[in-house]
Short mmCIF file of C-alpha atoms in Angstrom, two decimals:
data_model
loop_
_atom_site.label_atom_id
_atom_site.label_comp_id
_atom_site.label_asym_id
_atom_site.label_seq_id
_atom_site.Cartn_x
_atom_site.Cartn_y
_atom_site.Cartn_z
CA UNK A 39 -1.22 48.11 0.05
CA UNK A 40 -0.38 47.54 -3.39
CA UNK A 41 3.18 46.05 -4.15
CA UNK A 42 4.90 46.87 -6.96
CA UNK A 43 7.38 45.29 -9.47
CA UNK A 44 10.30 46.84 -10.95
CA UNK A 45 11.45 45.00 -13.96
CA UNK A 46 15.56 45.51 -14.79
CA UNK A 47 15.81 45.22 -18.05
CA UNK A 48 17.89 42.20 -18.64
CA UNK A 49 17.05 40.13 -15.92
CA UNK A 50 15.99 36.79 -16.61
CA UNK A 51 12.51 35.56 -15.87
CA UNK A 52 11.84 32.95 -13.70
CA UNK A 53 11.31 29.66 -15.48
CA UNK A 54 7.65 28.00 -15.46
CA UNK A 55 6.80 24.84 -16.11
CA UNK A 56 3.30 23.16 -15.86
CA UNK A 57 3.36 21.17 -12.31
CA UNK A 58 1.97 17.82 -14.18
CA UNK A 59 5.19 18.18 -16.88
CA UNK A 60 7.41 18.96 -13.99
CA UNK A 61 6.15 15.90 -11.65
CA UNK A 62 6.38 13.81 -15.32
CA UNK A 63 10.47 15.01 -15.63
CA UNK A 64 10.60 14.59 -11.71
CA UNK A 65 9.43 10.58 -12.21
CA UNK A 66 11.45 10.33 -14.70
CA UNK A 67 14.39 10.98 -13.07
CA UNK A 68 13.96 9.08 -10.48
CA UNK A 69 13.59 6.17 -13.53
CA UNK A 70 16.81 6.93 -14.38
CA UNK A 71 18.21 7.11 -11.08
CA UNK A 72 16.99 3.17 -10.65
CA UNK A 73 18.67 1.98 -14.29
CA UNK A 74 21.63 3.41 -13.58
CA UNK A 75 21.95 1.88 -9.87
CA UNK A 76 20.78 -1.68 -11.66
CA UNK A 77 23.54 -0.94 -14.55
CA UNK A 78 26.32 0.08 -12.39
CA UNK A 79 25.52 -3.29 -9.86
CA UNK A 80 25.50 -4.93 -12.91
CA UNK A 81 29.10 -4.45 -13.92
CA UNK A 82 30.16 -4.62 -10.20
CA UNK A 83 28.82 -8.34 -10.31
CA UNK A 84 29.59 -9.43 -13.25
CA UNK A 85 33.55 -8.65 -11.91
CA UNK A 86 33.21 -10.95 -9.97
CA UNK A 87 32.79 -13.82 -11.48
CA UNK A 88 30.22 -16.97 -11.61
CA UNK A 89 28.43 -15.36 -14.73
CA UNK A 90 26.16 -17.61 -17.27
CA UNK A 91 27.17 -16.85 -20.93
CA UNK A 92 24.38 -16.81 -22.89
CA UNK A 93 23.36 -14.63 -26.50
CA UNK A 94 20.49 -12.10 -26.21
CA UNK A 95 17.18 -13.37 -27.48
CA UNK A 96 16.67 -12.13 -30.99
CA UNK A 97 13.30 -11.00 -30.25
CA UNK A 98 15.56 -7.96 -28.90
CA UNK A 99 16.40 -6.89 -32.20
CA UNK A 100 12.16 -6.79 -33.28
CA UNK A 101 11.37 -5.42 -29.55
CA UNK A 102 13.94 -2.71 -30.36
CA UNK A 103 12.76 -1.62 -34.20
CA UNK A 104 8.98 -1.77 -32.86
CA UNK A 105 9.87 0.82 -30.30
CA UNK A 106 11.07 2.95 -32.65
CA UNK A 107 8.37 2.81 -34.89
CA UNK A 108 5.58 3.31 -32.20
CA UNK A 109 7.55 6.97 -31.43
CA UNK A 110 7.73 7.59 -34.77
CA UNK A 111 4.08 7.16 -35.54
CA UNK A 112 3.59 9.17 -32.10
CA UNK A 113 5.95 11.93 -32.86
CA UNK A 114 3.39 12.05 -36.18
CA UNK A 115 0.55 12.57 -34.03
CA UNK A 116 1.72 15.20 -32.41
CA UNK A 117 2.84 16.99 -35.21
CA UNK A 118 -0.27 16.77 -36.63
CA UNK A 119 -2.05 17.64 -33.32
CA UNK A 120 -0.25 20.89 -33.23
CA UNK A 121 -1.75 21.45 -36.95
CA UNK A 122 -5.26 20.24 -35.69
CA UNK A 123 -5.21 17.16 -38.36
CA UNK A 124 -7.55 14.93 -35.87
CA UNK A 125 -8.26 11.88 -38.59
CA UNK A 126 -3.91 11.66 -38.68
CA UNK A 127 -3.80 12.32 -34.54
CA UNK A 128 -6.20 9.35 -34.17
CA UNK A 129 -4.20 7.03 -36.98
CA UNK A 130 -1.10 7.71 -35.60
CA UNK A 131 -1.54 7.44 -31.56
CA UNK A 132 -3.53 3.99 -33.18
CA UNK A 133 -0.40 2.85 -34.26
CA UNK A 134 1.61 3.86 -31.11
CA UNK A 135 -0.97 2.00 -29.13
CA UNK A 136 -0.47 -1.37 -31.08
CA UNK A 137 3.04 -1.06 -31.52
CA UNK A 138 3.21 -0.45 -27.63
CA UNK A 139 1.22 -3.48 -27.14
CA UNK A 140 3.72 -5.14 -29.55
CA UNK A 141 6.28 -4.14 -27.90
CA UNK A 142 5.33 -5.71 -24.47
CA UNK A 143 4.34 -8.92 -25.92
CA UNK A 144 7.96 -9.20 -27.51
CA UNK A 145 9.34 -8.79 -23.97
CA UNK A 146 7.40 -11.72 -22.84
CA UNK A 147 8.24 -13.98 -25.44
CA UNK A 148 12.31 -12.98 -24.83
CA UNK A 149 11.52 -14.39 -21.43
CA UNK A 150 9.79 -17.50 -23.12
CA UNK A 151 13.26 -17.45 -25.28
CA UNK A 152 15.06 -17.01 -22.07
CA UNK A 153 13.72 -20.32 -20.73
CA UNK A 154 14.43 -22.33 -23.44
CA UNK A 155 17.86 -20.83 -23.31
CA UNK A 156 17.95 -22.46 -19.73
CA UNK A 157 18.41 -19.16 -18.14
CA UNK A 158 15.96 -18.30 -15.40
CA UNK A 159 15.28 -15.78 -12.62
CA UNK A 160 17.22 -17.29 -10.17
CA UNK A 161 20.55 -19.41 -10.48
CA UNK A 162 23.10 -16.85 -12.04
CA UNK A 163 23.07 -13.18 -11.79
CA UNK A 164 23.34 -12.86 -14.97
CA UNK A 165 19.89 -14.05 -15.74
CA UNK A 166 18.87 -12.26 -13.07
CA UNK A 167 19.41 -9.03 -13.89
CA UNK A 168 18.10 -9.61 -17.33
CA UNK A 169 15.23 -10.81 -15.92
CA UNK A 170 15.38 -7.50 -13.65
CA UNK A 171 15.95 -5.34 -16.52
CA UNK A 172 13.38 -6.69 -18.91
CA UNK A 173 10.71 -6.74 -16.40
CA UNK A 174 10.81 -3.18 -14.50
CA UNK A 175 11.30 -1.73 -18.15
CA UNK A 176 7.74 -3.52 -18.90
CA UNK A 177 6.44 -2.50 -16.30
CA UNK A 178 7.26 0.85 -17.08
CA UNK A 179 6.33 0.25 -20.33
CA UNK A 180 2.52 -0.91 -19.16
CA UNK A 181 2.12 2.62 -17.71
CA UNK A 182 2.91 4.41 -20.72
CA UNK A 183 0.63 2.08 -23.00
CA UNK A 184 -2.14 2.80 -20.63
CA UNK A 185 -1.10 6.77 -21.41
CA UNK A 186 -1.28 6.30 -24.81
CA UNK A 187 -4.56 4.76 -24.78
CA UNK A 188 -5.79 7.51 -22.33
CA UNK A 189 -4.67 10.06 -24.86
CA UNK A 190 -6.41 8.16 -27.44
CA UNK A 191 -9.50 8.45 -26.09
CA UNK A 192 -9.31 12.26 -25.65
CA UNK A 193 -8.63 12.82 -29.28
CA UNK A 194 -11.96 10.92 -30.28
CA UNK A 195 -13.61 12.98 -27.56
CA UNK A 196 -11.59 16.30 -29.22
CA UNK A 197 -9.83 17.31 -26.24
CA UNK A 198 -6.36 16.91 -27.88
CA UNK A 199 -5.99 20.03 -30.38
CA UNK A 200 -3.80 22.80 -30.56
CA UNK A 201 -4.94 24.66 -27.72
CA UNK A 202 -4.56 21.66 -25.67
CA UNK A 203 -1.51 19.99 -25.68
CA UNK A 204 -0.34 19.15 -22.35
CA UNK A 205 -1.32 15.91 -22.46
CA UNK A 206 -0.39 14.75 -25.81
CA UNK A 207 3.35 16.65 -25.16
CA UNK A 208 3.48 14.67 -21.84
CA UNK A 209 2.57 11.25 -23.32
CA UNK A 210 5.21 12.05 -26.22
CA UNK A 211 7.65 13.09 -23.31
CA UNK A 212 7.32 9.58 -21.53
CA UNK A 213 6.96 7.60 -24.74
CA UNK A 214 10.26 9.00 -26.28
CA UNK A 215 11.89 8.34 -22.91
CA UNK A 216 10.64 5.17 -22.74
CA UNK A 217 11.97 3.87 -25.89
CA UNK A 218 15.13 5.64 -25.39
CA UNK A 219 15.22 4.19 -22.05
CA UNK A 220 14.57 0.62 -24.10
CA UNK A 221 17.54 1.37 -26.64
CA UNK A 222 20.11 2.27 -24.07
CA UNK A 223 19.49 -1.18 -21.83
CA UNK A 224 19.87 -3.27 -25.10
CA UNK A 225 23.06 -1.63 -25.97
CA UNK A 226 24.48 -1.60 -22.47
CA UNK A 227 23.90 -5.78 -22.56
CA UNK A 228 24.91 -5.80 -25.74
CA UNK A 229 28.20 -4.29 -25.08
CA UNK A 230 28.60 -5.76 -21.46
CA UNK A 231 27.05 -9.06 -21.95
#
């Protein structure tokens, strides 16, 4: 028996989404469910009292304006994806890729500065969330390098065009988060720290 569908003019269609972009914005929720519980325990403890006073590494500021630059250079390549501009898709997710790398190798050395700062994982909270902070952000970080370089590798092998852009608007979608993710932890300690 064959059903049919009456359409009422008006009505809204259902919304679709592709089930890899919706388990993408599902992850990152739950991302942003964790920094906010870390952020919010953060404040809670630090009215408390017995917190280390200490300035930001500067490698912050650098780790910050390298960020930024990878997404721009990414945003690029997906602009120039949609157009089908391969040589500028391969230059620009490149650059991403490095800058990423960059990035992550700044966050190690802020630790390095850390230590010299005599502020370590354990000892004061303060430290500790920094510490906290810093490294689940990396780690965060490592997955969306590896993404990068994933989608890298497609566009040498052609598979990122303009009829295929899933991947390349996912990778963009997690990069930009990432970074914005990044900017919004090194204002929060800058203002709360």
């Amino acid at each position: 028996m064959e059903e049919k569908f009456a359409y009422i003019e008006g009505a809204e269609q259902p919304i679709s989404m592709h089930p890899k972009k919706f388990a993408l914005w599902l992850f990152m929720v739950t991302v942003v469910m964790i920094f906010a519980a870390l952020t919010s325990a953060y404040i809670v403890r630090q009215s408390e009292g017995n917190w280390l006073e200490f300035t930001l590494p500067d490698i912050f500021y650098y780790t910050s304006v390298i960020v930024i630059l990878s997404s721009i250079f990414l945003h690029w390549a997906y602009v120039s994806a949609k157009k089908d501009e391969l040589v500028q898709v391969r230059l620009g997710m490149s650059i991403a890729v490095i800058l990423g790398i960059l990035f992550l190798t700044g966050q190690w050395y802020s630790w390095v500065a850390l230590v010299d700062k005599d502020v370590y994982f354990v000892g004061n909270p303060a430290g500790s969330f920094l510490y906290v902070f810093t490294g689940l952000h990396a780690l965060h970080l490592i997955s969306g390098v590896i993404f990068l370089i994933i989608v890298l590798i497609s566009s040498f092998r052609y598979k990122v065009h303009s009829q295929s852009m899933i991947p390349m608007e996912m990778c963009v979608t997690y990069w930009h988060f990432l970074g914005g993710l990044w900017l919004y932890l090194f204002m929060f300690l800058q203002l709360n720290h």
